[in-house]
Amino acid sequence: MALRGPAGLGPGSRRPLDEAVAGAVGREAPALLAAGGAPEDDEEDDGRGRGLLRWDGFSAWLHCVCVVGFDLELGQAVEVIYPQHSKLTDKEKTNICYLSFPDSNSGCLGDTQFCFRFRQSSGRRVSLHCLLDQFDKDLPVYLKKDPAYFYGYVYFRQVRDKTLKRGYFQKSLVLISKLPYIHFFHTVLKQIAPEYFEKSEPYLEAACNDVDRWPAPVPGKTLHLPIMGVVMKVRIPTCHDKPGTTQIVQLTQQADTNISVILPTVHEVDIFRCFCPVFLHSQMLWELVLLGEPLVVMAPSPSESSETVLALVNCISPLKYFSDFRPYFTIHDSEFKEYTTRTQAPPSVILGVTNPFFAKTLQHWPHIIRIGDLKPTGEIPKQVKVKKLKNLKTLDSKPGVYTSYKPYLNRDEEIIKQLQKGVQQKRPSEAQSVILRRYFLELTQSFIIPLERYVASLMPLQKSISPWKSPPQLRQFLPEEFMKTLEKTGPQLTSRIKGDWIGLYRHFLKSPNFDGWFKTRRKEMIQKLEALHLEALCEEDLLLWIQKHTEVETVDLVLKLKNKLLQADREHLPVKPDTMEKLRTHIDAIILALPEDLQGILLKTGMT
């Protein structure tokens, strides 16, 4: 495997990002100028923001685009990285090379689409996408960017070509992004990859210039995204959306003839198609994912492995899966040794693999799902059985769920009957997916509501917040105290499913998913306390206060109030805009009440 430098591609025109990003990016302009060229004229600005740099629009959606080809002497090689200034370490390029091609045993002829996820190299400098994290705060937790990982979205083509020594044309077009918008990026690739393979680099350059003109990926807005003559209509979900609903605005009677593709989702996969061979055991798999158990999906191709891993991760939504997951994992992956060692217990991770070598290497893993070819929509494969791990000898073993795990909850026969009835009636896969997704959502919500209720009780009462004292502390999470609340306000209030819910909660409280969930909730509540503390300060008569205190104490108050303002802005505290304005007015009034020499010093100290 070898790495080549990026092929020479010329510049193109661009239109800047929305105003919303302008402020955040402006501070970084000098550093980005060197990397991305000079700012463009305002001709195409449409009044949306001034002074942003070429490729800022592109960087909001993608880190870069790679073309990976096969060379008889070099093996898999990165042939093109676009835009040219995109930074990838050698380790990242190596991972992209190997993850962009199916294993040779997969036999993927024609066009294949799949997804992979890989760890970003440590020490990478903060780049533009980190400055766009202001959008992250409005995303559902399961769609927030993970700063440590990249996603790779692949369109791989393998066709016979007698003019080549190898006898085959093999190439992948790969989109590298921080955004987990699986369905969206696969749709983008479907639009551009087939033509790219025919028209090569100039076509890719034109497509990237289209992406560079897109509006920013703002959650909650309906976005129109043109790409090579096609306009996609999408809406990125927000944390305020009701879980399980699709908010995309459908075409009205006054149909917009410019819209070519309407995407009802940016991130969801066809969950029923993935769970179809194992839907009898879907509830057990939900438990394994919820508890962060080590799980391997052994599949015939990267498409099946990546779709199934992503479906598993999605099945506990709106909870975020906090452990690592790899939709497609190979023996060349930089974490291969770390994840396959027998010297310690398997880590909390979901791996999707296709190489037969893994059947032997991962024999010691406690839970293995072996799936056959996923059938086209409408065809139902034979249901697999739960089998003992010792029966899994090779990847050629029969499909099945190989585990000795005993589920905590009794199987819900109602959902199985509902899905089986849909199969008999030839109900479309999309409709089956809606049913299965709603079932998983209700199951997850029934499980999480008692935890949410208990955690809310850890919040101090609002009357205990004093403007002149630090915000009060949250009460400690006490597992036994929580367990006692389940008797009256447990999941039995919202779920018909019986079983050992207490045992499931005890196991969950020791899992990475609980740790991640509770840290997120704790941070949100601390931010809420800080916001309430700010509001309490704003309601005080601060001018009256300074009359009773010394100049030193007044200066100290001004500095503390300015720090509060900076904290509210930096941490995106849930503070009302008028509260911030009130606080600025208070600060200005206090400064004007001080002697002139102090006024000059304080006005220079930070922004009010």
XYZ file of C-alpha atoms in Angstrom:
608
model
C 0.000 0.000 0.000
C 1.434 3.353 -0.971
C 0.452 6.980 -0.652
C 0.577 9.428 -3.513
C 0.334 13.167 -3.378
C -2.852 14.966 -4.442
C -3.316 15.438 -8.164
C -3.300 19.024 -9.375
C -6.784 20.487 -9.478
C -7.528 24.095 -10.286
C -9.418 26.663 -8.203
C -13.085 27.495 -8.542
C -15.529 30.162 -7.400
C -17.388 30.099 -4.118
C -20.081 31.772 -2.079
C -19.503 32.336 1.670
C -21.270 30.648 4.556
C -24.274 32.080 6.350
C -23.972 35.085 8.637
C -24.318 32.765 11.587
C -20.810 31.467 11.029
C -19.168 34.751 10.144
C -18.454 35.892 13.677
C -16.985 32.568 14.743
C -14.695 32.325 11.737
C -13.615 35.936 11.519
C -11.164 35.569 14.403
C -9.369 32.744 12.566
C -9.037 34.518 9.224
C -5.247 35.071 9.246
C -4.495 31.397 9.926
C -6.994 30.165 7.351
C -5.842 32.567 4.667
C -2.627 30.665 4.240
C -4.392 27.337 3.971
C -7.308 28.257 1.762
C -6.363 31.210 -0.425
C -7.556 34.791 -0.435
C -11.100 35.904 0.336
C -13.324 36.219 -2.707
C -15.200 39.289 -3.877
C -18.735 39.821 -2.597
C -20.411 39.322 -6.002
C -22.068 36.012 -5.050
C -22.551 36.926 -1.422
C -26.359 37.311 -1.456
C -25.913 39.354 1.733
C -25.331 36.196 3.767
C -22.024 37.094 5.362
C -18.852 38.914 4.421
C -15.162 38.205 4.498
C -15.221 34.413 4.775
C -12.646 32.400 2.910
C -12.713 30.015 0.003
C -13.553 26.448 1.142
C -15.227 27.567 4.383
C -18.563 26.400 2.969
C -17.053 23.072 1.934
C -15.377 22.598 5.345
C -18.708 22.964 7.142
C -19.852 19.725 5.467
C -16.724 17.796 4.493
C -13.107 17.541 5.594
C -11.997 16.410 2.134
C -12.756 14.120 -0.810
C -10.373 11.253 -1.618
C -10.023 9.025 -4.640
C -8.505 5.640 -3.811
C -7.319 3.427 -6.650
C -5.536 0.104 -7.017
C -2.018 -0.083 -8.380
C -0.462 -3.458 -9.237
C 2.852 -2.439 -7.679
C 1.680 -0.180 -4.869
C -1.623 -1.767 -3.874
C -4.349 0.590 -2.641
C -3.233 4.203 -3.018
C -4.720 7.654 -2.419
C -4.630 9.162 -5.913
C -6.386 12.458 -5.211
C -7.132 14.552 -2.128
C -9.345 17.532 -2.758
C -9.195 20.420 -1.859
C -5.411 20.307 -2.106
C -4.800 22.055 1.207
C -6.777 19.399 3.153
C -4.636 17.889 5.893
C -4.473 14.139 6.449
C -1.690 12.405 8.391
C 0.045 9.362 6.897
C -1.754 7.157 9.442
C -5.141 8.608 8.416
C -4.320 8.109 4.722
C -3.327 4.492 5.386
C -6.616 3.845 7.203
C -8.592 5.474 4.376
C -6.757 3.365 1.773
C -7.592 0.029 3.371
C -11.096 0.944 4.537
C -12.140 2.250 1.102
C -11.920 -1.181 -0.581
C -13.908 -4.326 0.245
C -11.916 -7.366 1.365
C -10.956 -9.501 -1.658
C -13.248 -12.317 -0.452
C -16.319 -10.042 -0.645
C -16.422 -10.316 -4.439
C -18.212 -6.986 -4.872
C -18.664 -6.591 -8.625
C -20.320 -3.448 -9.927
C -21.020 -0.494 -7.638
C -20.991 -0.812 -3.832
C -21.714 1.816 -1.188
C -20.720 1.588 2.449
C -19.481 3.618 5.378
C -16.537 3.424 7.766
C -15.396 5.321 10.846
C -11.823 5.810 11.982
C -9.930 7.483 14.773
C -8.403 10.843 13.964
C -4.670 11.214 14.655
C -3.823 12.888 17.954
C -2.357 16.376 17.958
C -4.390 17.591 14.965
C -4.781 21.379 14.994
C -8.216 22.928 15.521
C -9.737 23.544 12.104
C -12.824 25.286 10.786
C -15.295 22.533 11.626
C -14.466 23.076 15.322
C -15.413 26.733 14.911
C -18.780 25.632 13.551
C -19.618 23.781 16.776
C -22.161 26.479 17.573
C -24.496 24.378 15.397
C -23.699 21.301 17.483
C -25.543 22.652 20.526
C -28.888 22.481 18.677
C -28.378 18.913 17.424
C -29.816 15.812 19.110
C -27.068 14.248 21.240
C -26.743 11.229 18.902
C -25.940 13.515 15.923
C -23.319 15.657 17.627
C -19.855 15.460 16.084
C -17.299 13.318 17.877
C -14.053 15.310 17.789
C -11.953 12.121 17.863
C -13.427 10.423 14.764
C -13.938 10.851 11.039
C -16.581 9.126 8.902
C -15.731 7.831 5.453
C -18.570 7.467 2.923
C -17.539 5.195 0.057
C -18.732 4.596 -3.496
C -16.635 1.678 -4.794
C -16.682 0.503 -8.405
C -15.223 -2.797 -9.612
C -15.856 -3.754 -13.234
C -14.078 -5.959 -15.753
C -11.641 -4.068 -17.956
C -9.458 -6.106 -20.329
C -7.248 -3.085 -21.050
C -5.892 -3.206 -17.472
C -3.272 -5.777 -16.393
C -5.321 -6.817 -13.402
C -8.377 -7.300 -15.628
C -10.527 -5.059 -13.421
C -11.142 -1.362 -12.926
C -11.168 -0.751 -9.146
C -11.658 2.684 -7.644
C -13.393 4.361 -4.701
C -14.692 7.890 -4.327
C -14.644 8.688 -0.601
C -16.178 11.617 1.295
C -14.415 12.271 4.626
C -16.560 14.144 7.141
C -17.127 14.715 10.850
C -20.895 14.617 10.277
C -22.731 11.312 10.916
C -25.287 11.987 8.142
C -25.127 8.523 6.587
C -28.198 8.634 4.354
C -27.441 12.153 3.158
C -23.829 11.486 2.103
C -24.728 8.173 0.461
C -27.325 10.105 -1.577
C -24.704 12.724 -2.535
C -22.373 9.944 -3.726
C -25.153 8.333 -5.782
C -25.528 11.658 -7.584
C -21.856 12.347 -8.325
C -19.804 9.107 -8.229
C -21.083 7.356 -11.416
C -20.384 10.450 -13.527
C -17.056 11.046 -11.782
C -15.830 7.593 -12.874
C -16.606 8.606 -16.455
C -15.385 12.220 -16.395
C -12.595 12.202 -13.779
C -10.959 15.174 -11.986
C -12.616 18.246 -13.597
C -16.025 16.801 -12.667
C -14.884 16.252 -9.056
C -13.600 19.827 -8.874
C -16.950 21.150 -10.095
C -18.849 19.020 -7.544
C -16.633 20.297 -4.704
C -17.240 23.882 -5.821
C -20.995 23.195 -5.603
C -20.586 21.920 -2.024
C -18.542 25.035 -1.205
C -21.593 27.173 -2.121
C -23.976 25.292 0.189
C -25.486 27.080 3.174
C -24.177 26.005 6.577
C -25.598 22.758 8.069
C -27.901 24.589 10.491
C -30.204 22.241 12.456
C -33.925 22.905 12.012
C -33.674 24.763 8.695
C -34.927 23.343 5.421
C -31.862 23.462 3.193
C -31.692 23.407 -0.610
C -28.377 21.931 -1.682
C -27.495 21.964 -5.407
C -24.962 19.439 -6.669
C -24.145 18.953 -10.362
C -27.567 19.928 -11.659
C -29.536 18.184 -8.903
C -31.090 20.037 -5.941
C -31.494 18.127 -2.677
C -33.958 19.262 -0.039
C -32.958 18.267 3.492
C -33.598 19.208 7.085
C -31.116 18.407 9.859
C -32.967 17.458 13.080
C -32.752 19.571 16.235
C -32.736 18.562 19.889
C -36.175 20.212 20.163
C -37.838 17.871 17.638
C -40.222 15.286 18.992
C -38.315 11.950 18.829
C -39.511 9.640 16.071
C -40.942 12.383 13.853
C -39.760 13.608 10.456
C -39.941 17.388 10.097
C -38.963 17.722 6.425
C -41.412 19.897 4.531
C -42.892 17.837 1.713
C -43.676 19.287 -1.710
C -46.826 21.369 -1.666
C -49.330 21.966 -4.477
C -47.092 24.802 -5.656
C -44.365 22.232 -6.274
C -40.849 23.583 -6.620
C -39.736 22.164 -9.934
C -36.098 22.837 -9.010
C -36.155 20.197 -6.257
C -34.885 16.844 -7.539
C -34.459 14.869 -4.311
C -36.293 15.207 -0.983
C -34.608 13.373 1.881
C -36.933 12.539 4.800
C -33.868 11.755 6.935
C -30.181 12.659 6.887
C -28.893 9.916 9.170
C -31.212 6.893 9.408
C -30.609 3.552 7.679
C -33.253 1.005 6.586
C -33.478 -0.523 10.060
C -35.937 -3.295 9.158
C -33.812 -4.521 6.252
C -30.846 -4.776 8.644
C -32.782 -6.405 11.496
C -34.853 -8.582 9.167
C -32.772 -11.790 9.577
C -32.708 -11.330 13.380
C -35.972 -9.535 14.212
C -36.996 -12.390 16.538
C -34.004 -11.349 18.664
C -34.203 -7.579 18.131
C -35.061 -6.929 21.781
C -32.034 -8.919 22.979
C -29.800 -6.978 20.568
C -31.297 -3.712 21.900
C -30.221 -4.795 25.407
C -26.685 -5.653 24.246
C -26.290 -2.250 22.565
C -27.836 -0.407 25.522
C -25.389 -2.095 27.909
C -22.367 -1.384 25.693
C -21.504 -5.071 25.341
C -18.687 -6.063 22.905
C -20.444 -7.035 19.670
C -19.196 -8.258 16.282
C -21.219 -8.286 13.073
C -19.781 -10.778 10.562
C -21.170 -10.070 7.112
C -20.475 -11.018 3.475
C -19.728 -7.422 2.352
C -18.927 -3.935 3.734
C -22.410 -2.718 2.718
C -24.098 -5.283 4.955
C -21.629 -4.912 7.824
C -21.808 -1.101 7.869
C -25.608 -0.921 7.536
C -26.106 -3.478 10.318
C -23.651 -1.800 12.727
C -25.298 1.594 12.103
C -28.761 0.063 12.609
C -27.607 -1.387 15.946
C -26.197 1.967 17.079
C -29.443 3.705 16.008
C -31.710 1.238 17.816
C -31.208 2.927 21.223
C -31.987 6.398 19.842
C -32.655 9.009 21.240
C -29.947 7.751 23.611
C -26.461 8.190 22.211
C -24.240 5.126 21.882
C -21.140 6.406 23.699
C -18.692 3.572 23.003
C -16.677 3.133 19.826
C -18.260 1.518 16.773
C -16.741 0.615 13.427
C -19.234 -0.008 10.605
C -16.436 -1.645 8.585
C -13.243 -2.879 10.251
C -10.264 -4.586 8.599
C -7.120 -6.410 9.709
C -5.137 -3.370 8.506
C -6.929 -0.960 10.841
C -4.589 0.931 13.183
C -6.664 -0.334 16.159
C -6.601 -3.975 15.024
C -4.226 -5.176 17.765
C -5.970 -3.114 20.424
C -9.375 -4.617 19.613
C -8.374 -8.232 18.969
C -5.948 -8.878 21.855
C -6.708 -11.850 24.105
C -4.679 -10.499 27.034
C -7.676 -8.523 28.296
C -11.459 -8.612 28.057
C -12.908 -7.406 24.716
C -13.590 -3.645 24.798
C -17.012 -2.008 24.628
C -17.219 -1.652 20.849
C -19.355 -2.788 17.896
C -17.286 -4.038 14.952
C -18.493 -4.808 11.440
C -16.176 -7.267 9.656
C -16.094 -9.279 6.430
C -12.692 -11.006 6.470
C -12.899 -14.748 7.370
C -9.769 -14.243 9.499
C -11.951 -12.540 12.138
C -13.960 -15.739 12.754
C -10.821 -17.124 14.398
C -9.378 -13.875 15.798
C -12.598 -12.841 17.564
C -13.721 -16.272 18.785
C -13.281 -15.089 22.375
C -15.788 -12.232 21.942
C -19.006 -12.833 23.902
C -21.570 -11.758 21.265
C -21.287 -12.377 17.517
C -23.959 -11.785 14.873
C -23.335 -13.740 11.678
C -25.537 -12.547 8.828
C -25.926 -13.761 5.253
C -26.666 -11.588 2.242
C -29.292 -8.978 3.045
C -32.223 -9.600 0.725
C -33.658 -6.877 -1.520
C -36.701 -5.089 -0.160
C -39.690 -7.437 -0.080
C -37.704 -10.664 0.264
C -37.536 -12.101 3.776
C -34.579 -14.287 4.749
C -34.921 -17.249 7.062
C -34.863 -16.211 10.731
C -31.560 -17.015 12.430
C -31.290 -18.779 15.790
C -29.401 -17.964 18.966
C -26.472 -20.388 19.117
C -23.617 -21.183 21.479
C -20.322 -19.460 20.770
C -18.408 -22.734 20.580
C -20.357 -23.575 17.404
C -18.820 -20.622 15.529
C -15.788 -22.156 13.856
C -15.460 -20.146 10.646
C -17.109 -17.288 8.831
C -18.790 -19.975 6.716
C -20.745 -21.064 9.795
C -24.495 -20.701 9.412
C -26.031 -17.272 10.092
C -27.039 -16.802 13.709
C -26.612 -14.819 16.912
C -23.785 -16.566 18.758
C -24.009 -15.667 22.457
C -24.672 -17.102 25.897
C -26.373 -13.853 26.997
C -29.698 -14.234 28.803
C -31.927 -11.177 28.237
C -33.256 -9.338 31.310
C -36.620 -8.629 29.659
C -39.226 -11.061 28.348
C -39.589 -11.061 24.589
C -42.342 -8.801 23.264
C -44.448 -11.155 21.141
C -46.698 -8.301 19.943
C -43.995 -6.597 17.852
C -42.947 -9.954 16.361
C -46.561 -10.705 15.321
C -46.900 -7.198 13.878
C -43.729 -7.540 11.771
C -44.579 -11.101 10.687
C -48.031 -9.926 9.604
C -46.334 -7.169 7.591
C -44.132 -9.772 5.891
C -47.163 -11.902 4.972
C -49.023 -8.859 3.626
C -45.916 -7.746 1.685
C -45.846 -4.468 3.598
C -43.060 -2.184 2.191
C -39.736 -2.239 4.040
C -40.089 1.502 4.757
C -43.355 0.876 6.633
C -41.820 -2.048 8.540
C -38.893 0.209 9.473
C -41.304 2.837 10.847
C -42.946 0.167 13.051
C -39.613 -1.225 14.272
C -38.117 2.217 14.878
C -41.202 3.283 16.879
C -40.961 0.068 18.930
C -37.280 0.713 19.756
C -38.053 4.365 20.537
C -40.851 3.459 22.978
C -38.662 0.796 24.583
C -35.763 3.250 25.045
C -38.052 6.000 26.332
C -39.714 3.637 28.830
C -36.237 2.758 30.062
C -34.835 6.301 30.225
C -37.845 8.248 31.614
C -37.361 6.950 35.222
C -33.680 7.945 35.015
C -34.578 11.404 33.660
C -37.145 11.853 36.438
C -34.664 10.885 39.162
C -31.838 13.037 37.744
C -34.198 16.047 37.567
C -34.761 15.622 41.339
C -31.000 16.167 41.905
C -31.395 19.815 40.798
C -31.431 22.334 43.695
C -34.615 24.376 44.164
C -34.601 27.734 42.384
C -35.192 29.584 45.677
C -31.811 28.306 46.921
C -29.985 30.292 44.201
C -28.521 33.499 45.628
C -26.907 36.132 43.370
C -24.196 36.761 45.980
C -23.120 33.151 46.419
C -21.762 30.576 43.972
C -24.494 28.459 42.309
C -25.508 25.526 44.565
C -24.184 22.015 43.848
C -26.218 19.195 42.285
C -27.114 16.357 44.612
C -25.157 13.140 44.105
C -26.570 10.301 41.983
C -27.170 7.420 44.424
C -27.896 4.120 42.614
C -29.837 2.573 45.533
C -31.937 5.716 45.963
C -32.747 5.571 42.242
C -33.670 1.859 42.466
C -36.234 2.650 45.201
C -38.012 5.104 42.855
C -38.667 2.313 40.317
C -41.314 0.647 42.439
C -43.791 3.503 41.900
C -42.415 5.336 38.858
C -40.591 2.622 36.906
C -40.921 1.574 33.246
C -44.078 -0.440 34.069
C -45.965 2.884 33.740
C -45.206 3.140 30.026
C -44.182 -0.352 28.829
C -46.140 -3.603 28.578
C -42.908 -5.628 28.659
C -42.279 -7.701 31.787
C -38.966 -8.948 33.100
C -36.053 -8.033 35.337
C -35.997 -4.278 34.769
C -34.066 -3.761 38.035
C -31.286 -6.104 36.839
C -31.154 -4.257 33.504
C -30.797 -0.889 35.291
C -28.050 -2.235 37.609
C -26.088 -3.457 34.571
C -26.725 -0.206 32.672
C -25.409 1.955 35.550
C -22.007 0.266 35.096
C -21.944 0.788 31.316
C -20.198 3.453 29.162
C -23.617 4.528 27.849
C -24.806 5.478 31.348
C -21.516 7.238 32.051
C -21.779 9.267 28.830
C -25.491 9.990 29.305
C -25.113 11.111 32.920
C -22.079 13.322 32.175
C -24.091 15.016 29.413
C -27.150 15.525 31.644
C -24.981 16.741 34.557
C -23.268 19.290 32.315
C -26.657 20.529 31.049
C -27.956 20.938 34.612
C -24.825 22.767 35.790
C -25.207 25.118 32.815
C -28.853 25.664 33.757
C -27.790 26.554 37.336
C -25.229 29.030 35.940
C -27.935 30.575 33.732
C -30.366 30.891 36.677
C -27.556 32.462 38.729
C -27.012 35.043 35.958
C -30.731 35.828 35.881
C -30.740 36.272 39.670
C -27.830 38.752 39.367
C -29.708 40.730 36.705
C -32.707 41.167 38.988
C -30.564 42.785 41.690
C -30.153 46.561 42.094
C -26.384 46.569 41.544
C -26.055 50.376 41.719
C -27.515 50.270 45.233
C -25.066 47.481 46.095
C -21.969 49.472 45.026
C -23.002 52.391 47.220
C -22.487 50.121 50.241
C -19.179 48.660 49.090
C -15.623 49.828 48.440
C -14.088 50.647 45.047
C -11.980 47.479 45.238
C -15.107 45.358 45.796
C -16.880 47.175 42.936
C -13.998 46.556 40.510
C -13.962 42.912 41.594
C -17.720 42.701 40.858
C -17.261 44.207 37.366
C -14.524 41.697 36.530
C -16.644 38.800 37.810
C -19.674 39.969 35.785
C -17.525 40.246 32.644
C -16.259 36.706 33.236
C -19.871 35.547 33.588
C -20.674 37.092 30.200
C -17.697 35.416 28.561
C -18.628 32.063 30.145
C -22.239 32.363 28.934
C -21.003 32.991 25.392
C -18.248 30.358 25.438
C -20.351 27.562 26.955
C -23.585 28.482 25.140
C -25.413 28.768 28.483
C -29.227 28.613 28.127
C -29.598 32.321 28.953
C -32.318 34.558 27.526
C -30.935 37.265 25.173
C -32.516 40.059 27.265
C -30.688 38.717 30.366
C -27.343 39.181 28.591
C -28.349 42.686 27.500
C -29.437 43.572 31.047
C -26.111 42.376 32.409
C -24.169 44.481 29.879
C -26.267 47.511 30.874
C -25.552 46.826 34.572
C -21.804 46.574 33.872
C -21.788 49.859 31.896
C -23.759 51.654 34.639
C -21.414 50.407 37.390
C -18.311 51.472 35.412
C -19.745 54.975 34.834
C -20.300 55.322 38.592
C -16.561 54.826 39.218
C -13.765 57.453 39.015
C -12.543 58.240 35.461
C -9.145 56.548 35.844
C -10.826 53.272 36.819
C -13.395 53.685 34.029
C -10.621 53.766 31.403
C -8.962 50.637 32.788
C -12.216 48.651 33.079
C -13.453 49.632 29.623
C -10.215 48.259 28.161
C -10.543 44.991 30.123
C -12.504 42.705 27.797
C -15.621 43.451 25.812
C -18.858 44.556 27.430
